[in-house]
Short mmCIF file of C-alpha atoms and ligand atoms in Angstrom, two decimals:
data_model
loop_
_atom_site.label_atom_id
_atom_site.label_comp_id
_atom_site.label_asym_id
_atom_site.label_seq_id
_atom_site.Cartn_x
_atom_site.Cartn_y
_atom_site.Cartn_z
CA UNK N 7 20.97 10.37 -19.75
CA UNK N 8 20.80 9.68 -16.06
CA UNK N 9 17.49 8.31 -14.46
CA UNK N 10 17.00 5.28 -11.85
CA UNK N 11 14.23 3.01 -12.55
CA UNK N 12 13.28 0.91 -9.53
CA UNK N 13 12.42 -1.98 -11.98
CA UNK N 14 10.35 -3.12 -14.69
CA UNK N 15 6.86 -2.86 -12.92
CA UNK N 16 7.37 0.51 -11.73
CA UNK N 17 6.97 3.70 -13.56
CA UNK N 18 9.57 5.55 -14.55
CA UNK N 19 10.32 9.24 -14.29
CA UNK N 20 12.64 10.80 -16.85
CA UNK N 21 13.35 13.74 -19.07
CA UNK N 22 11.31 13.90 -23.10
CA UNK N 23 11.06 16.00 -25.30
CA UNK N 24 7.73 17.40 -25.99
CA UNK N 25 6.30 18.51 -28.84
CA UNK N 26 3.19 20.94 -27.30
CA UNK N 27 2.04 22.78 -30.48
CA UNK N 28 3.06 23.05 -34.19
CA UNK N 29 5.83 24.81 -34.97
CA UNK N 30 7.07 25.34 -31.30
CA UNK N 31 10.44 24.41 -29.85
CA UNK N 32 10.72 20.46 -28.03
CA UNK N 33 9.68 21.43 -24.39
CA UNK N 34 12.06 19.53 -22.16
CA UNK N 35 10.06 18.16 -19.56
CA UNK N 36 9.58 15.43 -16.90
CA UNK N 37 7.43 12.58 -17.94
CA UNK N 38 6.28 9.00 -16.57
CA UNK N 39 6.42 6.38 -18.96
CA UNK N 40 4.16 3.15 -17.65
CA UNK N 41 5.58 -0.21 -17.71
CA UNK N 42 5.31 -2.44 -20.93
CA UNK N 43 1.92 -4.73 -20.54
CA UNK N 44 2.18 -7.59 -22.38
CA UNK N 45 4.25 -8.08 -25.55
CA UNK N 46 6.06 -4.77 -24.76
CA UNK N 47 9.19 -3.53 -24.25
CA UNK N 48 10.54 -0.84 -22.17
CA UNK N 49 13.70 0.66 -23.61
CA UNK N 50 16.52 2.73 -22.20
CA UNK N 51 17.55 5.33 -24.99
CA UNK N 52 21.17 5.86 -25.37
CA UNK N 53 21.66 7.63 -28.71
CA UNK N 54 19.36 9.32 -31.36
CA UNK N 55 19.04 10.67 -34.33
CA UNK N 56 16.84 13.36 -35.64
CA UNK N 57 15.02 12.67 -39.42
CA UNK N 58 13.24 14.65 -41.77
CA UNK N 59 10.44 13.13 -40.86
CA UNK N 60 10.44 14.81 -36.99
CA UNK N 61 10.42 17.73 -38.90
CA UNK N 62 8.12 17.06 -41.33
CA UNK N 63 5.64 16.64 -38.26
CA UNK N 64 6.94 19.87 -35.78
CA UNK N 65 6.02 21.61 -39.35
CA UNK N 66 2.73 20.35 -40.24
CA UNK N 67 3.92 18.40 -43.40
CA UNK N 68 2.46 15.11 -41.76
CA UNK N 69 0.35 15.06 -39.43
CA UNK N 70 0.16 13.64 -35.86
CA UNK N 71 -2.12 13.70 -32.87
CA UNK N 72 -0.56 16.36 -30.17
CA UNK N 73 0.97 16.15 -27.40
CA UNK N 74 3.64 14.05 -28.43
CA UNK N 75 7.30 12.80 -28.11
CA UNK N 76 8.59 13.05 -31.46
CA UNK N 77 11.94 10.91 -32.32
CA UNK N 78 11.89 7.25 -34.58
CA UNK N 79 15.88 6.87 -35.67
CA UNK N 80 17.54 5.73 -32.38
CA UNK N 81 19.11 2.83 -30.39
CA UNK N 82 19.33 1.78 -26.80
CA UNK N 83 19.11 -0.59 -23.97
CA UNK N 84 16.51 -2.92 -22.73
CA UNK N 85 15.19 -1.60 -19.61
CA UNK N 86 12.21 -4.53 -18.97
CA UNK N 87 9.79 -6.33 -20.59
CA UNK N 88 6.22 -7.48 -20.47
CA UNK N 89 4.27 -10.63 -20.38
CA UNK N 90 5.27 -13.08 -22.87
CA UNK N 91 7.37 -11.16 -24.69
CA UNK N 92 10.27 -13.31 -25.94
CA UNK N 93 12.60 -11.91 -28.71
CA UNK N 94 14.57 -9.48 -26.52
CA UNK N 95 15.45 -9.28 -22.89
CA UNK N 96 16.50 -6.40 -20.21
CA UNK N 97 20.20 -5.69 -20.63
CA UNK N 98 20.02 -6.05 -24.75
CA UNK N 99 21.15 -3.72 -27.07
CA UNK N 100 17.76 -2.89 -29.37
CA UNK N 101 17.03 -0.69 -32.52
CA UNK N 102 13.39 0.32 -32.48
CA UNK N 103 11.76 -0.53 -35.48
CA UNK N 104 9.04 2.90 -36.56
CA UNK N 105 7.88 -0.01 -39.20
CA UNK N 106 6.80 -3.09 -37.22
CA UNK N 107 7.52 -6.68 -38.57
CA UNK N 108 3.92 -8.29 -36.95
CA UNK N 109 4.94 -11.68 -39.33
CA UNK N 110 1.50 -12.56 -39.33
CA UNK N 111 -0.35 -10.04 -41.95
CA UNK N 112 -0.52 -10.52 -45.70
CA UNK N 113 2.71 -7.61 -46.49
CA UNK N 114 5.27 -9.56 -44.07
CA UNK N 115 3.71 -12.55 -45.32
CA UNK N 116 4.67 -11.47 -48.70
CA UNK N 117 8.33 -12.40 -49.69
CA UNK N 118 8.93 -8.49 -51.30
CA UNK N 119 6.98 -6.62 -48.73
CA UNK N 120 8.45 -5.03 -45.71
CA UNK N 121 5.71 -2.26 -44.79
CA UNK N 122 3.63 -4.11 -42.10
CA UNK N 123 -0.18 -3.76 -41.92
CA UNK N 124 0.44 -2.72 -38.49
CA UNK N 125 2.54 0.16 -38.80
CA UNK N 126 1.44 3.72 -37.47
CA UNK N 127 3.20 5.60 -40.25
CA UNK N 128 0.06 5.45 -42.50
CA UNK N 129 -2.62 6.02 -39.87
CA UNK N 130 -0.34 8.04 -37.12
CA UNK N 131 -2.41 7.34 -34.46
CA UNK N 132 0.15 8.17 -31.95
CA UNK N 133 -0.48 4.85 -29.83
CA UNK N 134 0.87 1.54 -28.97
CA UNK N 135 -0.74 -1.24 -30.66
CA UNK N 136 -3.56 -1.75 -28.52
CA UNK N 137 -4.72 1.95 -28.83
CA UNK N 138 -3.42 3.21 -25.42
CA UNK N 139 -0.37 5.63 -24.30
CA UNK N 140 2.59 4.72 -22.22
CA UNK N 141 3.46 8.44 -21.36
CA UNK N 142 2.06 11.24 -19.24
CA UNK N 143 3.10 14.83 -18.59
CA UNK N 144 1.86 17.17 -16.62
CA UNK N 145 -0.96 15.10 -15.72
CA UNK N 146 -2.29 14.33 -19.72
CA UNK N 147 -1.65 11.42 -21.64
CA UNK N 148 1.36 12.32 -24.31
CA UNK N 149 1.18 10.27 -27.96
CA UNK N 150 3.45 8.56 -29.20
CA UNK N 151 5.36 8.95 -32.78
CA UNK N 152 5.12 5.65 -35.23
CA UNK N 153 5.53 3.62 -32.72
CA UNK N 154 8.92 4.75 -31.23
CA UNK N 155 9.37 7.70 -29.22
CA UNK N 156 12.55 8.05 -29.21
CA UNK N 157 13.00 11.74 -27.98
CA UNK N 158 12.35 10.56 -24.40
CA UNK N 159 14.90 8.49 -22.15
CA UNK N 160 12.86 5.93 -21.73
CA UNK N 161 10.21 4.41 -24.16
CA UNK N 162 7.91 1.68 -24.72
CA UNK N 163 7.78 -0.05 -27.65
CA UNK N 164 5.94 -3.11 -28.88
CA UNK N 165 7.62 -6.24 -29.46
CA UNK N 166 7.22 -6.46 -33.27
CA UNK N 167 9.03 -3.03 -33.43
CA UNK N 168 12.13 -3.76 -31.61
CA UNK N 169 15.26 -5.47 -33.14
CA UNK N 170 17.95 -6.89 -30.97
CA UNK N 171 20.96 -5.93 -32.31
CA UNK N 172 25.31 -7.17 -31.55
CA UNK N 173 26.07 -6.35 -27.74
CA UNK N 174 29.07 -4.73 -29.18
CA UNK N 175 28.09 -2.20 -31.15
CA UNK N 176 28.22 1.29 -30.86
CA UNK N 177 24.74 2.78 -29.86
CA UNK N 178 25.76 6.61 -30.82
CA UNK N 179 26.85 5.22 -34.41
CA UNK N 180 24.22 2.57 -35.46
CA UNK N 181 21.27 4.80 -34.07
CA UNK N 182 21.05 5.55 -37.64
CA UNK N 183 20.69 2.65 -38.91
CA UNK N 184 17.09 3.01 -37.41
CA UNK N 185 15.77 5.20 -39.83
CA UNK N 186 17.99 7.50 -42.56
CA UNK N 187 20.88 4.75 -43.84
CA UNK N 188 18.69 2.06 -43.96
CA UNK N 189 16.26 4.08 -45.81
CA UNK N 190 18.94 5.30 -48.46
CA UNK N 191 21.28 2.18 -48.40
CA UNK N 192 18.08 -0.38 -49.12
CA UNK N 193 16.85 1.81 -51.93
CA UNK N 194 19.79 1.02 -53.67
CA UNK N 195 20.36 -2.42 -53.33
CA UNK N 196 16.84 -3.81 -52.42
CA UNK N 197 14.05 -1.76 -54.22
CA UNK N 198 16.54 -0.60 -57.48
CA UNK N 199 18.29 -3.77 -57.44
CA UNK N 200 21.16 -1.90 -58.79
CA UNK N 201 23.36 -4.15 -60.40
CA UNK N 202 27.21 -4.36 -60.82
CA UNK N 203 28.36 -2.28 -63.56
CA UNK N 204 25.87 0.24 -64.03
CA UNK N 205 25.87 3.62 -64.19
CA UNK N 206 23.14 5.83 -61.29
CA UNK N 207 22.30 9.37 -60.85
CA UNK N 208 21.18 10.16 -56.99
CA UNK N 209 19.67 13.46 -56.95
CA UNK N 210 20.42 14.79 -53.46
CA UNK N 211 23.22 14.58 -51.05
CA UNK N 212 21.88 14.51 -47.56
CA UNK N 213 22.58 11.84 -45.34
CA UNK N 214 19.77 9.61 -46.80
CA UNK N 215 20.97 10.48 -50.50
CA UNK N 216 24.93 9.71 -49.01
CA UNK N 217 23.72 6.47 -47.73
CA UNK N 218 21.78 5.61 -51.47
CA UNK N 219 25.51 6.22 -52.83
CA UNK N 220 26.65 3.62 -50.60
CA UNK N 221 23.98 1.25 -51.34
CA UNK N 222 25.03 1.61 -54.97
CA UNK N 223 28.53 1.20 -54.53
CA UNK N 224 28.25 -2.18 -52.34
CA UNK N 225 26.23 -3.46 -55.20
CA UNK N 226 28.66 -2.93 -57.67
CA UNK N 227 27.56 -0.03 -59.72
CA UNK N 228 30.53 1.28 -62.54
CA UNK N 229 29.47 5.31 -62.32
CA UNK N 230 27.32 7.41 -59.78
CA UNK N 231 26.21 10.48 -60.54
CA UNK N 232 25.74 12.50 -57.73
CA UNK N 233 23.34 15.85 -58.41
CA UNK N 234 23.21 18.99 -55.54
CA UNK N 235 22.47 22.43 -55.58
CA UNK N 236 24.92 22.68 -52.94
CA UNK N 237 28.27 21.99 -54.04
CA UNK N 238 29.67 21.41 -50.12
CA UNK N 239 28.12 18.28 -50.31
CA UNK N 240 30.27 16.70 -53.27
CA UNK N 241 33.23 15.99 -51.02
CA UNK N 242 31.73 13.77 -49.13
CA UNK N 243 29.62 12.16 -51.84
CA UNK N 244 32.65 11.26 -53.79
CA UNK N 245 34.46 9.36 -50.80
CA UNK N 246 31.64 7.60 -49.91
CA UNK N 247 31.58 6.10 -54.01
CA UNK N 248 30.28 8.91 -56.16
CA UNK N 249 32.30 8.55 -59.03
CA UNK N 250 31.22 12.52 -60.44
CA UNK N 251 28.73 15.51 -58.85
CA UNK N 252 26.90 17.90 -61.02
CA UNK N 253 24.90 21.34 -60.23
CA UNK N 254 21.83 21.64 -62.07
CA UNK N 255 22.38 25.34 -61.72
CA UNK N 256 25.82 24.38 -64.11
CA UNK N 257 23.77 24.10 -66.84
CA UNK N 258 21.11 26.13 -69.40
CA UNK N 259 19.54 22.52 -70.51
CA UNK N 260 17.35 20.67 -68.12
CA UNK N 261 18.94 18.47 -65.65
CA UNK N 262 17.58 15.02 -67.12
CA UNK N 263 19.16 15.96 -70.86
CA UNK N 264 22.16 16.75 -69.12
CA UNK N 265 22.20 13.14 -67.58
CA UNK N 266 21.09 11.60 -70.56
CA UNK N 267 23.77 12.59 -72.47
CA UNK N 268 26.41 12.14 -69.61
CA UNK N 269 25.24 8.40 -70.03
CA UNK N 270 24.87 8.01 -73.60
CA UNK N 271 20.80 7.31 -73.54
CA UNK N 272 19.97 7.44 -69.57
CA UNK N 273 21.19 6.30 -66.65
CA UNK N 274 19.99 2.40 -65.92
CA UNK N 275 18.97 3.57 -61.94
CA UNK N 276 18.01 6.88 -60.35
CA UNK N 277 16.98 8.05 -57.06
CA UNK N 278 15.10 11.03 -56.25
CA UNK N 279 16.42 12.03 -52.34
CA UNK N 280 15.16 15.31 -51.83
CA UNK N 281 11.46 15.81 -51.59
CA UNK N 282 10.41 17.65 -54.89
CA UNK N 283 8.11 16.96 -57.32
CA UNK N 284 10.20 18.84 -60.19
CA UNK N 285 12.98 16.39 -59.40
CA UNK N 286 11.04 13.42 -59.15
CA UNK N 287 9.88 13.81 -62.56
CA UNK N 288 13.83 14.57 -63.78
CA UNK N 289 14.84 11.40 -61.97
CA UNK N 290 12.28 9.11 -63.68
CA UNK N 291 12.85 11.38 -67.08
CA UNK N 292 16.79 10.56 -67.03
CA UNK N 293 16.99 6.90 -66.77
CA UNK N 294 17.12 4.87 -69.92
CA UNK N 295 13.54 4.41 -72.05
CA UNK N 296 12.93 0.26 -72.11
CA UNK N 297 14.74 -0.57 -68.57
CA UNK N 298 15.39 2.37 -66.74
CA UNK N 299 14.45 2.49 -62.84
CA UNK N 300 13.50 5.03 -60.86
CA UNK N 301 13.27 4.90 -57.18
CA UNK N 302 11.58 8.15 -55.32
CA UNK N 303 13.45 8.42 -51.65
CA UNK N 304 12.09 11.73 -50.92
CA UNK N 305 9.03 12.96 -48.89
CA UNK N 306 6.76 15.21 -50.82
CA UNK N 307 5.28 18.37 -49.86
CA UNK N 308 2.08 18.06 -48.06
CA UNK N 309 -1.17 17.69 -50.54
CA UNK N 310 0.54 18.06 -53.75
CA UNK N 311 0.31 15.85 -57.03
CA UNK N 312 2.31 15.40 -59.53
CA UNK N 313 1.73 15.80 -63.03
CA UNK N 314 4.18 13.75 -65.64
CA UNK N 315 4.16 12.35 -68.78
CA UNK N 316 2.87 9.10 -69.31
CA UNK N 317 5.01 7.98 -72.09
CA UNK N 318 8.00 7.78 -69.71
CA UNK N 319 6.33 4.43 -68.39
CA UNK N 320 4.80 3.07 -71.63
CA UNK N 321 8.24 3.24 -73.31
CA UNK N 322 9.56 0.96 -70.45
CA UNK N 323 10.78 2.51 -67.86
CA UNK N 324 9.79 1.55 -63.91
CA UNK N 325 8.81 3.65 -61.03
CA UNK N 326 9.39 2.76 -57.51
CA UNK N 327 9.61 3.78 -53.77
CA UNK N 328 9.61 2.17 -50.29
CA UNK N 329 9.86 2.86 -46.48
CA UNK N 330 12.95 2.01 -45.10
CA UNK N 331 14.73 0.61 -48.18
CA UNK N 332 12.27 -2.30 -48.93
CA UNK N 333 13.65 -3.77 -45.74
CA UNK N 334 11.65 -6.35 -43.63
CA UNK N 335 13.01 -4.67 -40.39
CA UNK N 336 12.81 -6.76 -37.30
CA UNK N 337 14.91 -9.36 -39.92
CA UNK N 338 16.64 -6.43 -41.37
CA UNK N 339 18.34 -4.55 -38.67
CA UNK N 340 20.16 -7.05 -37.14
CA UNK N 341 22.08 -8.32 -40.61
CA UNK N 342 22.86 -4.45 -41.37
CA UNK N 343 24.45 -3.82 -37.67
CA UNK N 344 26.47 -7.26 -38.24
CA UNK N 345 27.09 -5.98 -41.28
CA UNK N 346 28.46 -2.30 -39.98
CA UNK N 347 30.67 -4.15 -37.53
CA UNK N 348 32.33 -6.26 -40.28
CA UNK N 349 32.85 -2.60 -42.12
CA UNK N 350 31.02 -3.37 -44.82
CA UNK N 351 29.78 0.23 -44.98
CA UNK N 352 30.59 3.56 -42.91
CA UNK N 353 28.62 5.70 -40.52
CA UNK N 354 30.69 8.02 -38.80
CA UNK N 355 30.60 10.18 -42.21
CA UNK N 356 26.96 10.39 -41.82
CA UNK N 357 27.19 12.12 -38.38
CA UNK N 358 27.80 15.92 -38.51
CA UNK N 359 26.85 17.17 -35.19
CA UNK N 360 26.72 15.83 -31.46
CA UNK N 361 24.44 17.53 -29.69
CA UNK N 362 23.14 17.17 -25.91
CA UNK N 363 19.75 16.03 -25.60
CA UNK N 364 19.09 18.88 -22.95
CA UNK N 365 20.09 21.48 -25.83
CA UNK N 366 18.15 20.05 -28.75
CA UNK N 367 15.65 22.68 -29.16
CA UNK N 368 15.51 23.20 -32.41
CA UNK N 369 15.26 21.13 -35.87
CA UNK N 370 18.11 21.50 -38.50
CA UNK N 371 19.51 19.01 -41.13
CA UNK N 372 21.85 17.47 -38.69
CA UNK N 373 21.74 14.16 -37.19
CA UNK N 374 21.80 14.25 -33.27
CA UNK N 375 23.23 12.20 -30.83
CA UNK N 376 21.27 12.36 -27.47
CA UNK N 377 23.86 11.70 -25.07
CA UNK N 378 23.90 10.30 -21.54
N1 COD U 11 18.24 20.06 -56.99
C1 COD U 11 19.27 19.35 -56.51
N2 COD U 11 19.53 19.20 -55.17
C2 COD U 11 18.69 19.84 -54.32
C3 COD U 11 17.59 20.60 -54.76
C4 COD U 11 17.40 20.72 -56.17
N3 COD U 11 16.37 21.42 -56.68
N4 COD U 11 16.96 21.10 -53.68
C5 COD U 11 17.62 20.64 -52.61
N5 COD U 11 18.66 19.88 -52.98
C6 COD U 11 19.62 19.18 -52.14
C7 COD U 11 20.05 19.97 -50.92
O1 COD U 11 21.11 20.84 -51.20
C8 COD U 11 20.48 18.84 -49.95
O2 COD U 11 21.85 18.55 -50.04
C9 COD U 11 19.69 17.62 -50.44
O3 COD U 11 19.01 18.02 -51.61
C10 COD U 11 18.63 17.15 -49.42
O4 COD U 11 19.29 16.75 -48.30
P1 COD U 11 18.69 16.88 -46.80
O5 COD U 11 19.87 16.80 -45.90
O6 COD U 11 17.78 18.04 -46.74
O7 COD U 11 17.78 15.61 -46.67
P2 COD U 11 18.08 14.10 -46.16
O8 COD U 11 19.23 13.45 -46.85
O9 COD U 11 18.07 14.08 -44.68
O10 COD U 11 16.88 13.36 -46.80
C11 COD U 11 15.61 13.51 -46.44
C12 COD U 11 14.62 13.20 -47.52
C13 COD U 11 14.52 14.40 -48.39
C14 COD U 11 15.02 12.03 -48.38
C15 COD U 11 13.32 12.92 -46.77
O11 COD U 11 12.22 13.11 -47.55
C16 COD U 11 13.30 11.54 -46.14
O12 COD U 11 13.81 11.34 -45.06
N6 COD U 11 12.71 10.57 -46.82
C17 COD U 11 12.59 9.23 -46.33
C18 COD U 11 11.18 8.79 -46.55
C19 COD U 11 10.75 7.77 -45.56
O13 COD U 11 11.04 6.62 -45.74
N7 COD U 11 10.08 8.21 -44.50
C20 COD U 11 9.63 7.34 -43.47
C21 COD U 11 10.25 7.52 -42.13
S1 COD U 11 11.33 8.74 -42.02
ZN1 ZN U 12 12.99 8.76 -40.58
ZN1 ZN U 13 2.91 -7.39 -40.49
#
């Protein structure tokens, strides 16, 4: 994405997408992003993904203040940096970071937690930390997404939610380490704990519910049992380490029986990667009474409750979830990039389309590259 930045104090003109109104295509337009003040970080963005969660906001399923530049699973280039800021410099390769690591409050104090007091993802504010904007179109102050903006070709971030990442790696590939794998991948290994020999069911095969297959294969798991409507999506499952796929549409008996008696009692870890109540309950319903786990990956629909049976939990089994895989990110995303470069795990198979930024106008279930 070409723009020329004078330098660091200077505001910057580029190209953003803009989300105006609800439901409305990205308007392409020409913004000015401000410099970073203190303990901030202007970023050049060189690749990004799009995730559910854009969409969830274009359709109303979360919601955000408007105007604003959508975009949270990216990776690019330090452009400058503010005042005191000390963790990255201009000229670094970064991954922002839509859940801050602040270090100081009583989650990243916590040795489990990972979802920082000061993230925006609860609250969506649509600011930097100190309550202000960094971009303006058209004259009006344009919000910002959890913290990341990534739509744009420049953003500002603050320094707790920016990870410096291996000069060498590729920006277009680990972009999605930012959001969807990390999600998926740390499901499996940090909030499950899935443990060698064990047998999973992942219901969904998107690109977060590929990446949950991957987590469970890199921690050792004996059988994973991948479950789609769709059956395009088995291929891919089994190469990335699903060891079997099954339709619920296959079958008269409800999904969870079926699983239960693939496993012979329930499957010791589950994960629920679509979105749906019905499944969520299936999910925790299939996974072995006494020590099952159950891990829910998926967004659900706006305003709606669940209603399950209590007995699945007092006869011992657990139910879980977490934001980005349990990770503590700004510690996090480093370690996983090192640990893409050593080809510990794959991306390229999560990538099914490359688009142009300039063309990105509407929302499917790809992931996007925004290119230069
Ligand atoms: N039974 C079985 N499979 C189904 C069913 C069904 N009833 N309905 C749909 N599916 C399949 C679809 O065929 C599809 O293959 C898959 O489920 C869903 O895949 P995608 O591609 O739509 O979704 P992904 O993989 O991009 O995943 C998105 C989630 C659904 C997991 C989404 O909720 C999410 O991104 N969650 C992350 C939550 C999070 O941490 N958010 C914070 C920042 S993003
Ligand atoms: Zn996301
Ligand atoms: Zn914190």
């Amino acid at each position: 994405m070409g723009s020329s930045p004078t330098s660091g104090s200077s505001v910057i003109k580029c190209k953003a997408a803009v989300l105006w109104e609800l439901e409305k295509p990205f308007s392409i337009e020409e913004v000015e992003v401000a410099p970073p003040k203190a303990h901030e970080v202007r970023i050049k963005m060189v690749a990004s993904g799009i995730c559910r969660s854009d969409e969830h906001i274009v359709n109303g399923t979360l919601v955000a203040p408007l105007p604003l530049i959508l975009g949270h699973e990216a990776a690019g280039i330090v452009e400058s940096i503010g005042e005191g800021v000390t963790t990255v410099k201009p000229g670094d390769k970064v991954i922002p970071l839509f859940t801050p690591q602040c270090g100081k409050c009583n989650v990243c104090k916590h040795p489990q937690g990972n979802f920082c007091l000061k993230n925006d993802l609860s609250t969506l504010r649509g600011s930097m930390q100190d309550g202000t904007t960094r971009f303006t179109c058209r004259g009006k102050p344009i919000h910002h997404f959890i913290g990341t903006s990534t739509f744009s070709q420049y953003t500002v971030v603050d320094e707790i939610a920016v990870a410096k990442i291996d000069p060498a790696s590729p920006l277009e590939k680990v972009c999605l380490i930012g959001c969807g794998f990390s999600t998926g991948y740390g499901s499996a290994i940090n909030v499950a704990k899935v443990t060698p020999g064990s047998t999973c069911a992942v219901f969904g095969l998107g690109g977060v519910g590929l990446s949950v297959i991957m987590g469970c294969k890199a921690a050792g798991a004996a059988r994973i049992i991948g479950v789609d409507i769709n059956k395009d999506k088995y291929a891919k499952a089994k190469e990335l380490g699903a060891t079997e796929c099954i339709s619920p549409q296959d079958y008269k008996e409800p999904i969870q029986d079926v699983l239960t008696e693939m496993s012979g009692g329930g499957v010791d870890f589950s994960f629920e990667v679509i979105g749906r109540l019905d499944t969520m309950v299936a999910a925790l319903s299939c996974c072995q009474e006494s020590y099952g786990v159950s891990v829910i990956v998926g967004v659900p629909p706006k305003s709606q409750n669940l209603s399950m049976n209590p007995m699945l939990l007092l006869t011992g089994r657990t139910w879980k979830g977490a934001i980005f895989g349990g990770f503590k990110t700004k510690d996090s995303v480093p370690k996983l990039v090192a640990d893409f470069m050593a080809k510990k795990f794959p991306l390229d198979p999560l990538i099914t389309h490359i688009l142009n930024f300039f063309f990105m106008v509407g929302m499917g279930q790809e992931r996007r590259k925004v290119e230069e």
